[in-house]
mmCIF file of C-alpha atoms in Angstrom:
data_model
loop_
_atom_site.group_PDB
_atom_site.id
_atom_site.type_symbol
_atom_site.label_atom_id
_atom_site.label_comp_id
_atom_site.label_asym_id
_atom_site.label_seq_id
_atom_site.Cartn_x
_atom_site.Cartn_y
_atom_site.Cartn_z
ATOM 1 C CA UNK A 1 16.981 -29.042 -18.905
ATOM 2 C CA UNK A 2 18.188 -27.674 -15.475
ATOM 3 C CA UNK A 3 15.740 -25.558 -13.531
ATOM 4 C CA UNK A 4 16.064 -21.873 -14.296
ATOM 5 C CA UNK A 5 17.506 -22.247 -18.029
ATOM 6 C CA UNK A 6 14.491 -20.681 -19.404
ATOM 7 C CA UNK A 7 14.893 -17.352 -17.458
ATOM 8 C CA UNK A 8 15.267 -14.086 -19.759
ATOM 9 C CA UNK A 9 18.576 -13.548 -20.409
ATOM 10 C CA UNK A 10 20.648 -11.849 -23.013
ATOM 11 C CA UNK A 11 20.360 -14.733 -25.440
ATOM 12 C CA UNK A 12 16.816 -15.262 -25.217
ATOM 13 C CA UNK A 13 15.614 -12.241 -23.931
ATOM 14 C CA UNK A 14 12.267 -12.691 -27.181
ATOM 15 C CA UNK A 15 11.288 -15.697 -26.488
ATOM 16 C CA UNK A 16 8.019 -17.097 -24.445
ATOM 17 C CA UNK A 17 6.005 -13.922 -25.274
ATOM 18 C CA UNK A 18 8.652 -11.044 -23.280
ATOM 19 C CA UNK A 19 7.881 -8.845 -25.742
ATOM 20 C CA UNK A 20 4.362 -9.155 -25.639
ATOM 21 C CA UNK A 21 5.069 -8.282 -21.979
ATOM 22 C CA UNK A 22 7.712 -5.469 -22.469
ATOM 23 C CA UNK A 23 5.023 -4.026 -24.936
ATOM 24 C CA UNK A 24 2.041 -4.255 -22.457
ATOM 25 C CA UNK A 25 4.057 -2.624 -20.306
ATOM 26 C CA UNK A 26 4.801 0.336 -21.782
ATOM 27 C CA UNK A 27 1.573 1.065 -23.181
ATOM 28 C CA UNK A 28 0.221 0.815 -19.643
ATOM 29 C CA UNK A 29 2.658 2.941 -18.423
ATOM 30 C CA UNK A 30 2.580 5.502 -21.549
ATOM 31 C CA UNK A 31 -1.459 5.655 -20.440
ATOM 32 C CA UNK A 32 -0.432 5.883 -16.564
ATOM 33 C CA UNK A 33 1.863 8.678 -17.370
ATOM 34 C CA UNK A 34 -0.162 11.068 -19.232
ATOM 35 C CA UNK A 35 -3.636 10.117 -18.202
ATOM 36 C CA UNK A 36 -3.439 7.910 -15.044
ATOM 37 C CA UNK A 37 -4.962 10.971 -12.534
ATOM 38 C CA UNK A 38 -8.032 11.578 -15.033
ATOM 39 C CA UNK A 39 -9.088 8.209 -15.386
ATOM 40 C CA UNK A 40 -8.850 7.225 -11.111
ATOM 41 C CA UNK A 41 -10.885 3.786 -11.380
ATOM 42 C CA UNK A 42 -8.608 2.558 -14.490
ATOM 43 C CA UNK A 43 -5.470 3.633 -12.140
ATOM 44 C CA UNK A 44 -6.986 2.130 -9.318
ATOM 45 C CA UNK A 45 -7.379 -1.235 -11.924
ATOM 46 C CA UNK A 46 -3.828 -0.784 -12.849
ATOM 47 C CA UNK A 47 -1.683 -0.543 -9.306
ATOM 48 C CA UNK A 48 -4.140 -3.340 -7.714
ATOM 49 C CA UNK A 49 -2.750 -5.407 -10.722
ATOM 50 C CA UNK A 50 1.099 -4.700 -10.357
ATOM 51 C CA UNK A 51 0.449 -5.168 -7.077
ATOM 52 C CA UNK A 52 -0.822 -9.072 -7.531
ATOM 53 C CA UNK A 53 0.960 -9.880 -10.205
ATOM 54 C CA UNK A 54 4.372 -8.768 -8.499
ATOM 55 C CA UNK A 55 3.653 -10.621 -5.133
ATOM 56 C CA UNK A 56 2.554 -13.536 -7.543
ATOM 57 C CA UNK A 57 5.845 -13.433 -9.452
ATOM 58 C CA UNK A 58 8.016 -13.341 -6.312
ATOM 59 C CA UNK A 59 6.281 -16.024 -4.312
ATOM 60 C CA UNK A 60 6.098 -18.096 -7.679
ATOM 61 C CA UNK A 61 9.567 -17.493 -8.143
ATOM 62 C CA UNK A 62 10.878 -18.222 -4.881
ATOM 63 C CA UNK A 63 9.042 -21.176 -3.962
ATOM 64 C CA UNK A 64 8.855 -23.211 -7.294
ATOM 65 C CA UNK A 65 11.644 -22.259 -9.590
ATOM 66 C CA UNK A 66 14.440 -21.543 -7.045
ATOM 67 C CA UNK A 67 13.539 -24.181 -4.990
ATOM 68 C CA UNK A 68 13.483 -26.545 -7.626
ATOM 69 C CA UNK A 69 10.309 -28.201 -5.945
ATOM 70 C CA UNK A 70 8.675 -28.529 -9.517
ATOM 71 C CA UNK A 71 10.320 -27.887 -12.582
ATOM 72 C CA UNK A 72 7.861 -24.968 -14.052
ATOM 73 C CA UNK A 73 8.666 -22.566 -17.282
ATOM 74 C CA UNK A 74 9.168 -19.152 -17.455
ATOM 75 C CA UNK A 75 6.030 -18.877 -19.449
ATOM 76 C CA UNK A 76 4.136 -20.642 -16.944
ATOM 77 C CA UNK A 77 5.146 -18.282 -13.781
ATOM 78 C CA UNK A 78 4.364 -15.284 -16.088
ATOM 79 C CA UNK A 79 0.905 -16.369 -17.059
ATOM 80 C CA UNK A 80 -0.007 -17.433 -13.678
ATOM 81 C CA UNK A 81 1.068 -14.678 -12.379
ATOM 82 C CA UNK A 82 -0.424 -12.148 -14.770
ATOM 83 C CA UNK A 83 -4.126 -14.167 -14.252
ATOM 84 C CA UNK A 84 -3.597 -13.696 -10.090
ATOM 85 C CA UNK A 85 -2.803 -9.853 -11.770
ATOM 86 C CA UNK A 86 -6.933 -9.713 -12.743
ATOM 87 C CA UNK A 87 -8.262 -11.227 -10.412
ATOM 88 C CA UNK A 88 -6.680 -9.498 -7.773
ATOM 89 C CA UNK A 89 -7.023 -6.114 -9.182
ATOM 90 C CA UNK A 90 -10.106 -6.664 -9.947
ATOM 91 C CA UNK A 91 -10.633 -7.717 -6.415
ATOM 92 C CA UNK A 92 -9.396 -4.992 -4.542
ATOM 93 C CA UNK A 93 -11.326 -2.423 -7.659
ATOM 94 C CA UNK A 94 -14.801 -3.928 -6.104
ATOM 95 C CA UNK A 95 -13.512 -3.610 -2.735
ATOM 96 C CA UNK A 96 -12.257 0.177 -3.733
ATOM 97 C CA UNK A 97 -15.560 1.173 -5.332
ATOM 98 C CA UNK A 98 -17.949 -0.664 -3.090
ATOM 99 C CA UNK A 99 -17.067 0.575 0.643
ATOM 100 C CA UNK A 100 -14.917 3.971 -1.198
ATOM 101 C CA UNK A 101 -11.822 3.313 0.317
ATOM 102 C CA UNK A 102 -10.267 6.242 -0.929
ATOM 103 C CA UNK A 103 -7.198 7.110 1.599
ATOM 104 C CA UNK A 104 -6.250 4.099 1.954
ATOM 105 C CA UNK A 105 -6.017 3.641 -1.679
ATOM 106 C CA UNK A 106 -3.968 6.424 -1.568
ATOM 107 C CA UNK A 107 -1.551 5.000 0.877
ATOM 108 C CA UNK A 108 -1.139 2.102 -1.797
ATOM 109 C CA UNK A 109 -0.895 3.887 -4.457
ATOM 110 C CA UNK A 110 2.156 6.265 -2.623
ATOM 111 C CA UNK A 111 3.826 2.971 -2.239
ATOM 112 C CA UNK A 112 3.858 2.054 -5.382
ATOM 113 C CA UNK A 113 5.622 4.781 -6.519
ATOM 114 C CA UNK A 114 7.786 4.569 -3.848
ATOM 115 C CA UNK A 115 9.090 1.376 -5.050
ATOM 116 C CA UNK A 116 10.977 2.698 -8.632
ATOM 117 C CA UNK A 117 12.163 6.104 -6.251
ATOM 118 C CA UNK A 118 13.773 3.798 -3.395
ATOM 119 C CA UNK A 119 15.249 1.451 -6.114
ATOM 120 C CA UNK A 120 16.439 4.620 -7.868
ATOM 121 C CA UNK A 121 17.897 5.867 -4.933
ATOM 122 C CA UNK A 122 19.843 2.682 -3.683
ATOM 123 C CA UNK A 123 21.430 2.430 -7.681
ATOM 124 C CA UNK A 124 23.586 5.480 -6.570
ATOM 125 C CA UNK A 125 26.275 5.496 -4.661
ATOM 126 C CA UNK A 126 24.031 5.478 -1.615
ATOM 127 C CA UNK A 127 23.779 1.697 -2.224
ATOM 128 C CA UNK A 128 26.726 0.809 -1.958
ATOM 129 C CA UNK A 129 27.801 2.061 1.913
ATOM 130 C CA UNK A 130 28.968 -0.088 4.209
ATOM 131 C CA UNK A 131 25.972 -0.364 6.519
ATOM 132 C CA UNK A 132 23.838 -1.577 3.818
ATOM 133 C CA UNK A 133 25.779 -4.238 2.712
ATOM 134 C CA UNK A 134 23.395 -6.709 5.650
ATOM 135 C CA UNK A 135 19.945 -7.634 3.871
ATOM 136 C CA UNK A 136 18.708 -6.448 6.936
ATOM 137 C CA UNK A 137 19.803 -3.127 6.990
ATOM 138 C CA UNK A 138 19.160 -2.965 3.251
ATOM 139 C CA UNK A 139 15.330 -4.008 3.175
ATOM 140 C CA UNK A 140 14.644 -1.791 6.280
ATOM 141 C CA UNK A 141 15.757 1.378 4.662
ATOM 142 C CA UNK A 142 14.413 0.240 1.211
ATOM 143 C CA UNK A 143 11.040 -0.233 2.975
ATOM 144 C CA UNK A 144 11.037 3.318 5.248
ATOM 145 C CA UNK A 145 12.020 4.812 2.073
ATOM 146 C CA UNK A 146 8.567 3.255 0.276
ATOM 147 C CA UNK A 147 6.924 3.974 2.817
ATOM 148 C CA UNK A 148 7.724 7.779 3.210
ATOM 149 C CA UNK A 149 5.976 9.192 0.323
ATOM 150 C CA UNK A 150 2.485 8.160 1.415
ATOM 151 C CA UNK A 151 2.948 9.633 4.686
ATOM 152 C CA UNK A 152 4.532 12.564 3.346
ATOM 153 C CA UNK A 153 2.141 13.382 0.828
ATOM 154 C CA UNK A 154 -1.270 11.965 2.206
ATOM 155 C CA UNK A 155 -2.857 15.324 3.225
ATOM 156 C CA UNK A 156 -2.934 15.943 0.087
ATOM 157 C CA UNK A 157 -4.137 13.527 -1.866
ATOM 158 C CA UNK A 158 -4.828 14.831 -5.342
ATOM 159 C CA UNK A 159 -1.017 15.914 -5.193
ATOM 160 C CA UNK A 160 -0.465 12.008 -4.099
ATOM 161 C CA UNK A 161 -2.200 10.677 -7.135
ATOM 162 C CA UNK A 162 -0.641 12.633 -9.572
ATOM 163 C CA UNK A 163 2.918 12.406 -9.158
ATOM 164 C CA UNK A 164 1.970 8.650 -8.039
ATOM 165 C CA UNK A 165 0.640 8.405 -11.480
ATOM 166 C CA UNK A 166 4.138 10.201 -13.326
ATOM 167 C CA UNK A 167 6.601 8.603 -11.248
ATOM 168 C CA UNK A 168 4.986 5.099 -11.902
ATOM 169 C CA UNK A 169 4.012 5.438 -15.685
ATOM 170 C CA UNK A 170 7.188 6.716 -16.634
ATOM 171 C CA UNK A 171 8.751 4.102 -14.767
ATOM 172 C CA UNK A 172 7.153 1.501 -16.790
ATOM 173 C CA UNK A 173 7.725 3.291 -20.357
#
């Protein structure tokens, strides 16, 4: 079995627990999306653990399955990464609720949503011009475009968390 086989693809896209996944998911974002501003600490729970469990993924990813430095499942990269998912959220929750780190939560949590609105925006037609077709120029304006909400929208932070809450929840329904 080559490296990589195992990756979700059309043909296997059940297998090694996705759905389990896909259905987690959803219900997390369902709760995100209608509750997510009235329940702050579980929100604060829930963006700490996309957070870890994304850079997780990606670092995973990159370094053991593309690099073919140890040939690791699918299954494996998701589990490990949704465990570094806890304990990281869980992490940065104690960190949150023991020295109140409320703006810059905010900050974070303005990311976050900028993430889905950046990668909405670069799926139109805006994508595809010509100065974005170096990786450079691509990530830069993917990034300023994350980071634009939270500086937008800091003052007012209540305003912050709730369409931080929509945009993010509906994004993962």
């Amino acid at each position: 079995q080559r490296p990589g086989e195992d990756l979700p693809s059309c043909t296997n896209l059940s297998r090694y627990g996705l759905m389990g996944v896909r259905i987690a998911t959803a219900v997390l974002g369902l709760f995100l999306a209608l509750f997510g501003h009235l329940c702050y600490k579980t929100q604060v729970f829930a963006y700490s653990f996309m957070l870890w469990t994304g850079i997780t993924y990606i670092l995973l990813q990159t370094a053991v399955i593309d690099n073919h430095v140890h040939p690791i499942s699918f299954l494996y990269v998701m589990v490990a990464s949704s465990g570094a998912g806890v304990g990281g959220g869980l992490l940065f929750f104690g960190a949150w609720y023991y020295f109140n780190l409320t703006s810059t939560y905010l900050v974070f949590s303005g990311c976050i949503m900028g993430i889905p609105m950046s990668g909405f925006v670069f799926a139109t037609p805006l994508g595809d011009v010509s100065i974005f077709a170096n990786a450079f120029n691509y990530g830069m304006a993917f990034a300023c475009f994350v980071i634009i909400w939270p500086v937008v929208l800091l003052l007012k932070g209540r305003l912050l968390s709730i369409i931080s809450t929509s945009v993010v929840g509906s994004y993962c329904v």
